[in-house]
Amino acid sequence: MPFQEIKLYQAGTFVAGNRLLDPEQRSVQARTGRSNSLTSGHRACQGCGEALGARYVLDAAMRATDGKLVAVNSTGCLEVFSTPYPESSWQLPWLHSLFGNGPAVASGVAAALRATGRDDSRVVGQAGDGGTVDIGFGALSGMFERNDDVLFVCYDNEGYMNTGVQRSGATPPGAATATTKALGPEPGNVFGQGKFVPLIAMAHEIPYVATATVAELRDLEYKVEKAMSFHGARYLHVFVPCPLGWRAAAADTIKLARLAKESGVFPVFEAEHGEVTEVSRIRRQVPVEEYLRPQGRYAHLFGDPGRPDVVARIQARADRNIARFGLLGEGDE
Amino acid sequence: MRSQLEGSQAVARAVALCRPQVIAAYPISPQTHIVESLSDRVRTGELAGCEYLLVDSEFSAMSACIGASAAGARSYTATSSQGLLFMAEALFNTSGLGLPVVMTLANRAIGAPINIWNDHSDAMAMRDSGWIQLYAESNQEAVDLHVQAFRLAESLSVPVMVCMDGFVLTHAFEEVDLPTQEQVDAFLPPFVPQQLLDPDDPVTIGAMVGPEAFAEVKYLVHATQVAALDEVPAIAADFERAFGRDSGGLLKRYRLEDAETVVVALGSVLGTIEDVVDSLRDDGFRIGVLGITCFRPWPHDEVRAALGDATRVVVVERAFAVGAGGIVGQNVRDATRGLPVVVQDVVAGLGGRPITRTSLRGLFEDVVADRLDASHLHFLDLDVELVQRELARSRARRRSGPHAEHMLRDLGTVASGTPHGGG
Ligand SMILES: Cc1ncc(C[n+]2csc(CCOP(=O)(O)OP(=O)(O)O)c2C)c(N)n1
Ligand code: SF4
Ligand SMILES: [Mg+2]
């Protein structure tokens, strides 16, 4: 991330206050002209990572497109907490159709904007992990494969939160959800093969794929602005803790997002045309346990006797991410 | 201009004349020739300014039309059978949102057993999806209905499905009078959306509505369809003035004067039925035909008026409600409630079974002679023995295996006869 060199005065946090930065380096959120696309008054839970992520993503996209933006939203928490009529929180043109069709609806919007000579306007599609990696996956892959001019953003809270925290294809192994409770000999979600859609998006060799977390919001804004500098299909996968579904403290949303990255559980990187171009390196590696412990969905792993074997397997998956993406490599950060 | 054309080509040309701005489609027999032809027209630039999305499924096709329509583009798709069902969720969404998408449905049976041939079980399965359903009797009417459908859809902000019988019409070569671009432009003004995704004037479309207003929003969807009962004939009358042809409208009345017996049907079978009715008229029978062009909205009052003097009505339909009976029949019975008329439900032509003049004549003679029991659902030309033999096999052995295979084996058919390229 080509940001200004700054000195960090605060120990233990890696966030630089805006006042330390040159004006042009300040975040979109810090600017008076920010669009407030998802404005206050919505019904998200306290500490909702998805609400935070969506606000940053859309305001950054609005800035990048000079306010010429249309948003398409799949069914899920984001759609529900931002409405109902007439109390819409959306201050940009916004369309919700169904749970599984967001990417295709967004393709239709992009086609219409082109066909009606309004291609100065751009489209962002957005959905939760369920709407992206499960039920909307065919439509997403089709949109990628056709290289339609859509930025699709997945807010990954690792489960079907809107319907009461059931397991999705993005729920990590070991995590307890309403359909993978801590019951029986193998409590929590199974160790499947995993379904990391950013890699699948890269396999489509689309112009731009990136992951981000709500712990590094300037990085998130930067990636949105970068995504909007490309035409064609783009994919942004944002890691957004859900205090309700993860049974974590509302105040820990940012901390958990940071620990997910610092433990290697969630790799943060950028890719262009199928090749990784940038990796956000781990600054101070932590064991996965530090990330897992504060979350009630993993409580069964730490009881008495606990499941150190499961924790070890989760650690092994993080280690694999670290090796695969070079998350500990010699870096300038 | 009159030309000898395949039905699909004629419809593709008619759709192109309507200047759609976004087409999103997924191939399925017997719709394929329509979308192939439209693809050609976009590629050659004949259909200038149109975006053609080669989507990954019918669900995505309808979804892309939803997005495109909400973003202000005249949007079109075409499908059949399984494809229509794969769209089901999006169909209800289109109508609920009030988006004027137009679709051609090349009617085809629904599996299992998989079958690519014509019947109306696809359209009938989606009859309550909030789409207007217009049924073409001929390829000429299919052409004309498409031109009218875009105008109807956009004038009321409601989606419209033009149903044409798969293969029977889509693959038939007939003489068709295609309108000119100037004529269509004069009849069909550019699309002015009722709601628009516009960065300069942002609106929220498709948000959640709770119990406090859901019924009212749905009522409006119904009221819009009811309004179409006036709009459909008004547009047909306008069409006749502009193009000099009587096409579309709610109903087709054929030899209904003094008719005691009326045959009700929809789609391409009407031609055959009219021939049979002509010959019965020659033999002195007082029989006529009521064709349903507009099945949704259901023209309740008009059907009631048209059947008011009949004593017997026989509904010949290419679909049925499994476990219940006729579908069109049920609607006809509702429209004739309290009238001294007996309504018979006859299911015919399922999965491409030909509906022959001979069978129809036999059926109508039975109806006229009151030989048909109105308390039963009838199946024209049903091979009762074949069914009975299979039932016997099932009774003989618990694990008797799949019915379809046994019945084809019984008939001496080796494979199911699906041609290459079908499906
Ligand atoms: C076809 C269909 N199936 C199921 C549902 C129920 N449903 C609505 S939202 C949702 C889960 C959403 O999960 P996700 O996409 O991860 O978003 P989140 O709420 O977690 O942000 C489900 C299962 C639906 N609306 N439509
Ligand atoms: S359940 Fe989770 S994702 Fe949904 S609003 Fe609450 S915190 Fe946000
Ligand atoms: Mg989720």
mmCIF file with all atom_site columns, N, CA and C in Angstrom, chain B residues 188-220:
data_model
loop_
_atom_site.group_PDB
_atom_site.id
_atom_site.type_symbol
_atom_site.label_atom_id
_atom_site.label_alt_id
_atom_site.label_comp_id
_atom_site.label_asym_id
_atom_site.label_entity_id
_atom_site.label_seq_id
_atom_site.pdbx_PDB_ins_code
_atom_site.Cartn_x
_atom_site.Cartn_y
_atom_site.Cartn_z
_atom_site.occupancy
_atom_site.B_iso_or_equiv
_atom_site.pdbx_formal_charge
_atom_site.auth_seq_id
_atom_site.auth_comp_id
_atom_site.auth_asym_id
_atom_site.auth_atom_id
_atom_site.pdbx_PDB_model_num
ATOM 1  N N  . LEU B 1 188 ? -44.728 1.912  -30.580 1.00 0.00 ? 188 LEU B N  1
ATOM 2  C CA . LEU B 1 188 ? -44.077 1.625  -29.303 1.00 0.00 ? 188 LEU B CA 1
ATOM 3  C C  . LEU B 1 188 ? -43.120 2.751  -28.951 1.00 0.00 ? 188 LEU B C  1
ATOM 4  N N  . PRO B 1 189 ? -43.528 3.674  -28.070 1.00 0.00 ? 189 PRO B N  1
ATOM 5  C CA . PRO B 1 189 ? -42.635 4.786  -27.731 1.00 0.00 ? 189 PRO B CA 1
ATOM 6  C C  . PRO B 1 189 ? -41.432 4.287  -26.935 1.00 0.00 ? 189 PRO B C  1
ATOM 7  N N  . PRO B 1 190 ? -40.353 5.080  -26.865 1.00 0.00 ? 190 PRO B N  1
ATOM 8  C CA . PRO B 1 190 ? -39.191 4.662  -26.061 1.00 0.00 ? 190 PRO B CA 1
ATOM 9  C C  . PRO B 1 190 ? -39.606 4.436  -24.606 1.00 0.00 ? 190 PRO B C  1
ATOM 10 N N  . PHE B 1 191 ? -38.856 3.559  -23.956 1.00 0.00 ? 191 PHE B N  1
ATOM 11 C CA . PHE B 1 191 ? -39.155 3.163  -22.574 1.00 0.00 ? 191 PHE B CA 1
ATOM 12 C C  . PHE B 1 191 ? -38.905 4.331  -21.611 1.00 0.00 ? 191 PHE B C  1
ATOM 13 N N  . VAL B 1 192 ? -39.938 4.734  -20.905 1.00 0.00 ? 192 VAL B N  1
ATOM 14 C CA . VAL B 1 192 ? -39.783 5.725  -19.837 1.00 0.00 ? 192 VAL B CA 1
ATOM 15 C C  . VAL B 1 192 ? -40.117 5.011  -18.524 1.00 0.00 ? 192 VAL B C  1
ATOM 16 N N  . PRO B 1 193 ? -39.085 4.662  -17.745 1.00 0.00 ? 193 PRO B N  1
ATOM 17 C CA . PRO B 1 193 ? -39.349 3.843  -16.558 1.00 0.00 ? 193 PRO B CA 1
ATOM 18 C C  . PRO B 1 193 ? -40.113 4.592  -15.473 1.00 0.00 ? 193 PRO B C  1
ATOM 19 N N  . GLN B 1 194 ? -40.900 3.827  -14.735 1.00 0.00 ? 194 GLN B N  1
ATOM 20 C CA . GLN B 1 194 ? -41.648 4.399  -13.618 1.00 0.00 ? 194 GLN B CA 1
ATOM 21 C C  . GLN B 1 194 ? -40.737 4.592  -12.408 1.00 0.00 ? 194 GLN B C  1
ATOM 22 N N  . GLN B 1 195 ? -39.716 3.745  -12.309 1.00 0.00 ? 195 GLN B N  1
ATOM 23 C CA . GLN B 1 195 ? -38.733 3.851  -11.226 1.00 0.00 ? 195 GLN B CA 1
ATOM 24 C C  . GLN B 1 195 ? -37.370 3.603  -11.857 1.00 0.00 ? 195 GLN B C  1
ATOM 25 N N  . LEU B 1 196 ? -36.378 4.311  -11.355 1.00 0.00 ? 196 LEU B N  1
ATOM 26 C CA . LEU B 1 196 ? -35.082 4.263  -12.036 1.00 0.00 ? 196 LEU B CA 1
ATOM 27 C C  . LEU B 1 196 ? -33.937 4.357  -11.040 1.00 0.00 ? 196 LEU B C  1
ATOM 28 N N  . LEU B 1 197 ? -32.946 3.501  -11.224 1.00 0.00 ? 197 LEU B N  1
ATOM 29 C CA . LEU B 1 197 ? -31.700 3.605  -10.452 1.00 0.00 ? 197 LEU B CA 1
ATOM 30 C C  . LEU B 1 197 ? -30.880 4.728  -11.075 1.00 0.00 ? 197 LEU B C  1
ATOM 31 N N  . ASP B 1 198 ? -30.891 5.872  -10.427 1.00 0.00 ? 198 ASP B N  1
ATOM 32 C CA . ASP B 1 198 ? -30.306 7.057  -11.031 1.00 0.00 ? 198 ASP B CA 1
ATOM 33 C C  . ASP B 1 198 ? -29.458 7.780  -9.983  1.00 0.00 ? 198 ASP B C  1
ATOM 34 N N  . PRO B 1 199 ? -28.135 7.840  -10.185 1.00 0.00 ? 199 PRO B N  1
ATOM 35 C CA . PRO B 1 199 ? -27.277 8.496  -9.193  1.00 0.00 ? 199 PRO B CA 1
ATOM 36 C C  . PRO B 1 199 ? -27.676 9.948  -8.917  1.00 0.00 ? 199 PRO B C  1
ATOM 37 N N  . ASP B 1 200 ? -28.322 10.585 -9.871  1.00 0.00 ? 200 ASP B N  1
ATOM 38 C CA . ASP B 1 200 ? -28.713 11.980 -9.646  1.00 0.00 ? 200 ASP B CA 1
ATOM 39 C C  . ASP B 1 200 ? -29.985 12.109 -8.813  1.00 0.00 ? 200 ASP B C  1
ATOM 40 N N  . ASP B 1 201 ? -30.670 11.005 -8.647  1.00 0.00 ? 201 ASP B N  1
ATOM 41 C CA . ASP B 1 201 ? -31.915 11.050 -7.874  1.00 0.00 ? 201 ASP B CA 1
ATOM 42 C C  . ASP B 1 201 ? -32.103 9.683  -7.215  1.00 0.00 ? 201 ASP B C  1
ATOM 43 N N  . PRO B 1 202 ? -31.278 9.416  -6.175  1.00 0.00 ? 202 PRO B N  1
ATOM 44 C CA . PRO B 1 202 ? -31.214 8.040  -5.662  1.00 0.00 ? 202 PRO B CA 1
ATOM 45 C C  . PRO B 1 202 ? -32.511 7.568  -4.997  1.00 0.00 ? 202 PRO B C  1
ATOM 46 N N  . VAL B 1 203 ? -32.910 6.353  -5.347  1.00 0.00 ? 203 VAL B N  1
ATOM 47 C CA . VAL B 1 203 ? -34.048 5.712  -4.681  1.00 0.00 ? 203 VAL B CA 1
ATOM 48 C C  . VAL B 1 203 ? -33.628 4.330  -4.209  1.00 0.00 ? 203 VAL B C  1
ATOM 49 N N  . THR B 1 204 ? -34.326 3.854  -3.196  1.00 0.00 ? 204 THR B N  1
ATOM 50 C CA . THR B 1 204 ? -34.141 2.497  -2.687  1.00 0.00 ? 204 THR B CA 1
ATOM 51 C C  . THR B 1 204 ? -35.229 1.633  -3.307  1.00 0.00 ? 204 THR B C  1
ATOM 52 N N  . ILE B 1 205 ? -34.827 0.590  -4.031  1.00 0.00 ? 205 ILE B N  1
ATOM 53 C CA . ILE B 1 205 ? -35.812 -0.298 -4.663  1.00 0.00 ? 205 ILE B CA 1
ATOM 54 C C  . ILE B 1 205 ? -35.646 -1.703 -4.083  1.00 0.00 ? 205 ILE B C  1
ATOM 55 N N  . GLY B 1 206 ? -36.738 -2.281 -3.654  1.00 0.00 ? 206 GLY B N  1
ATOM 56 C CA . GLY B 1 206 ? -36.693 -3.671 -3.203  1.00 0.00 ? 206 GLY B CA 1
ATOM 57 C C  . GLY B 1 206 ? -36.412 -3.839 -1.726  1.00 0.00 ? 206 GLY B C  1
ATOM 58 N N  . ALA B 1 207 ? -36.708 -2.819 -0.942  1.00 0.00 ? 207 ALA B N  1
ATOM 59 C CA . ALA B 1 207 ? -36.481 -2.934 0.494   1.00 0.00 ? 207 ALA B CA 1
ATOM 60 C C  . ALA B 1 207 ? -37.574 -3.779 1.135   1.00 0.00 ? 207 ALA B C  1
ATOM 61 N N  . MET B 1 208 ? -37.338 -4.076 2.395   1.00 0.00 ? 208 MET B N  1
ATOM 62 C CA . MET B 1 208 ? -38.260 -4.934 3.124   1.00 0.00 ? 208 MET B CA 1
ATOM 63 C C  . MET B 1 208 ? -39.566 -4.179 3.438   1.00 0.00 ? 208 MET B C  1
ATOM 64 N N  . VAL B 1 209 ? -40.670 -4.898 3.346   1.00 0.00 ? 209 VAL B N  1
ATOM 65 C CA . VAL B 1 209 ? -41.967 -4.330 3.718   1.00 0.00 ? 209 VAL B CA 1
ATOM 66 C C  . VAL B 1 209 ? -42.632 -5.300 4.690   1.00 0.00 ? 209 VAL B C  1
ATOM 67 N N  . GLY B 1 210 ? -43.037 -4.799 5.836   1.00 0.00 ? 210 GLY B N  1
ATOM 68 C CA . GLY B 1 210 ? -43.631 -5.643 6.880   1.00 0.00 ? 210 GLY B CA 1
ATOM 69 C C  . GLY B 1 210 ? -45.137 -5.742 6.749   1.00 0.00 ? 210 GLY B C  1
ATOM 70 N N  . PRO B 1 211 ? -45.764 -6.321 7.747   1.00 0.00 ? 211 PRO B N  1
ATOM 71 C CA . PRO B 1 211 ? -47.211 -6.548 7.693   1.00 0.00 ? 211 PRO B CA 1
ATOM 72 C C  . PRO B 1 211 ? -48.025 -5.261 7.532   1.00 0.00 ? 211 PRO B C  1
ATOM 73 N N  . GLU B 1 212 ? -47.434 -4.120 7.882   1.00 0.00 ? 212 GLU B N  1
ATOM 74 C CA . GLU B 1 212 ? -48.236 -2.890 7.843   1.00 0.00 ? 212 GLU B CA 1
ATOM 75 C C  . GLU B 1 212 ? -48.585 -2.482 6.419   1.00 0.00 ? 212 GLU B C  1
ATOM 76 N N  . ALA B 1 213 ? -47.801 -2.899 5.425   1.00 0.00 ? 213 ALA B N  1
ATOM 77 C CA . ALA B 1 213 ? -48.126 -2.456 4.054   1.00 0.00 ? 213 ALA B CA 1
ATOM 78 C C  . ALA B 1 213 ? -47.975 -3.555 3.008   1.00 0.00 ? 213 ALA B C  1
ATOM 79 N N  . PHE B 1 214 ? -47.554 -4.746 3.416   1.00 0.00 ? 214 PHE B N  1
ATOM 80 C CA . PHE B 1 214 ? -47.304 -5.798 2.426   1.00 0.00 ? 214 PHE B CA 1
ATOM 81 C C  . PHE B 1 214 ? -48.560 -6.103 1.619   1.00 0.00 ? 214 PHE B C  1
ATOM 82 N N  . ALA B 1 215 ? -49.672 -6.265 2.296   1.00 0.00 ? 215 ALA B N  1
ATOM 83 C CA . ALA B 1 215 ? -50.914 -6.607 1.597   1.00 0.00 ? 215 ALA B CA 1
ATOM 84 C C  . ALA B 1 215 ? -51.282 -5.518 0.596   1.00 0.00 ? 215 ALA B C  1
ATOM 85 N N  . GLU B 1 216 ? -51.034 -4.279 0.959   1.00 0.00 ? 216 GLU B N  1
ATOM 86 C CA . GLU B 1 216 ? -51.401 -3.175 0.067   1.00 0.00 ? 216 GLU B CA 1
ATOM 87 C C  . GLU B 1 216 ? -50.493 -3.161 -1.172  1.00 0.00 ? 216 GLU B C  1
ATOM 88 N N  . VAL B 1 217 ? -49.195 -3.439 -0.955  1.00 0.00 ? 217 VAL B N  1
ATOM 89 C CA . VAL B 1 217 ? -48.293 -3.485 -2.108  1.00 0.00 ? 217 VAL B CA 1
ATOM 90 C C  . VAL B 1 217 ? -48.724 -4.617 -3.038  1.00 0.00 ? 217 VAL B C  1
ATOM 91 N N  . LYS B 1 218 ? -49.046 -5.760 -2.458  1.00 0.00 ? 218 LYS B N  1
ATOM 92 C CA . LYS B 1 218 ? -49.482 -6.896 -3.280  1.00 0.00 ? 218 LYS B CA 1
ATOM 93 C C  . LYS B 1 218 ? -50.825 -6.613 -3.942  1.00 0.00 ? 218 LYS B C  1
ATOM 94 N N  . TYR B 1 219 ? -51.688 -5.897 -3.218  1.00 0.00 ? 219 TYR B N  1
ATOM 95 C CA . TYR B 1 219 ? -52.973 -5.551 -3.803  1.00 0.00 ? 219 TYR B CA 1
ATOM 96 C C  . TYR B 1 219 ? -52.759 -4.728 -5.075  1.00 0.00 ? 219 TYR B C  1
ATOM 97 N N  . LEU B 1 220 ? -51.772 -3.831 -5.012  1.00 0.00 ? 220 LEU B N  1
ATOM 98 C CA . LEU B 1 220 ? -51.498 -3.001 -6.186  1.00 0.00 ? 220 LEU B CA 1
ATOM 99 C C  . LEU B 1 220 ? -51.022 -3.845 -7.370  1.00 0.00 ? 220 LEU B C  1
#
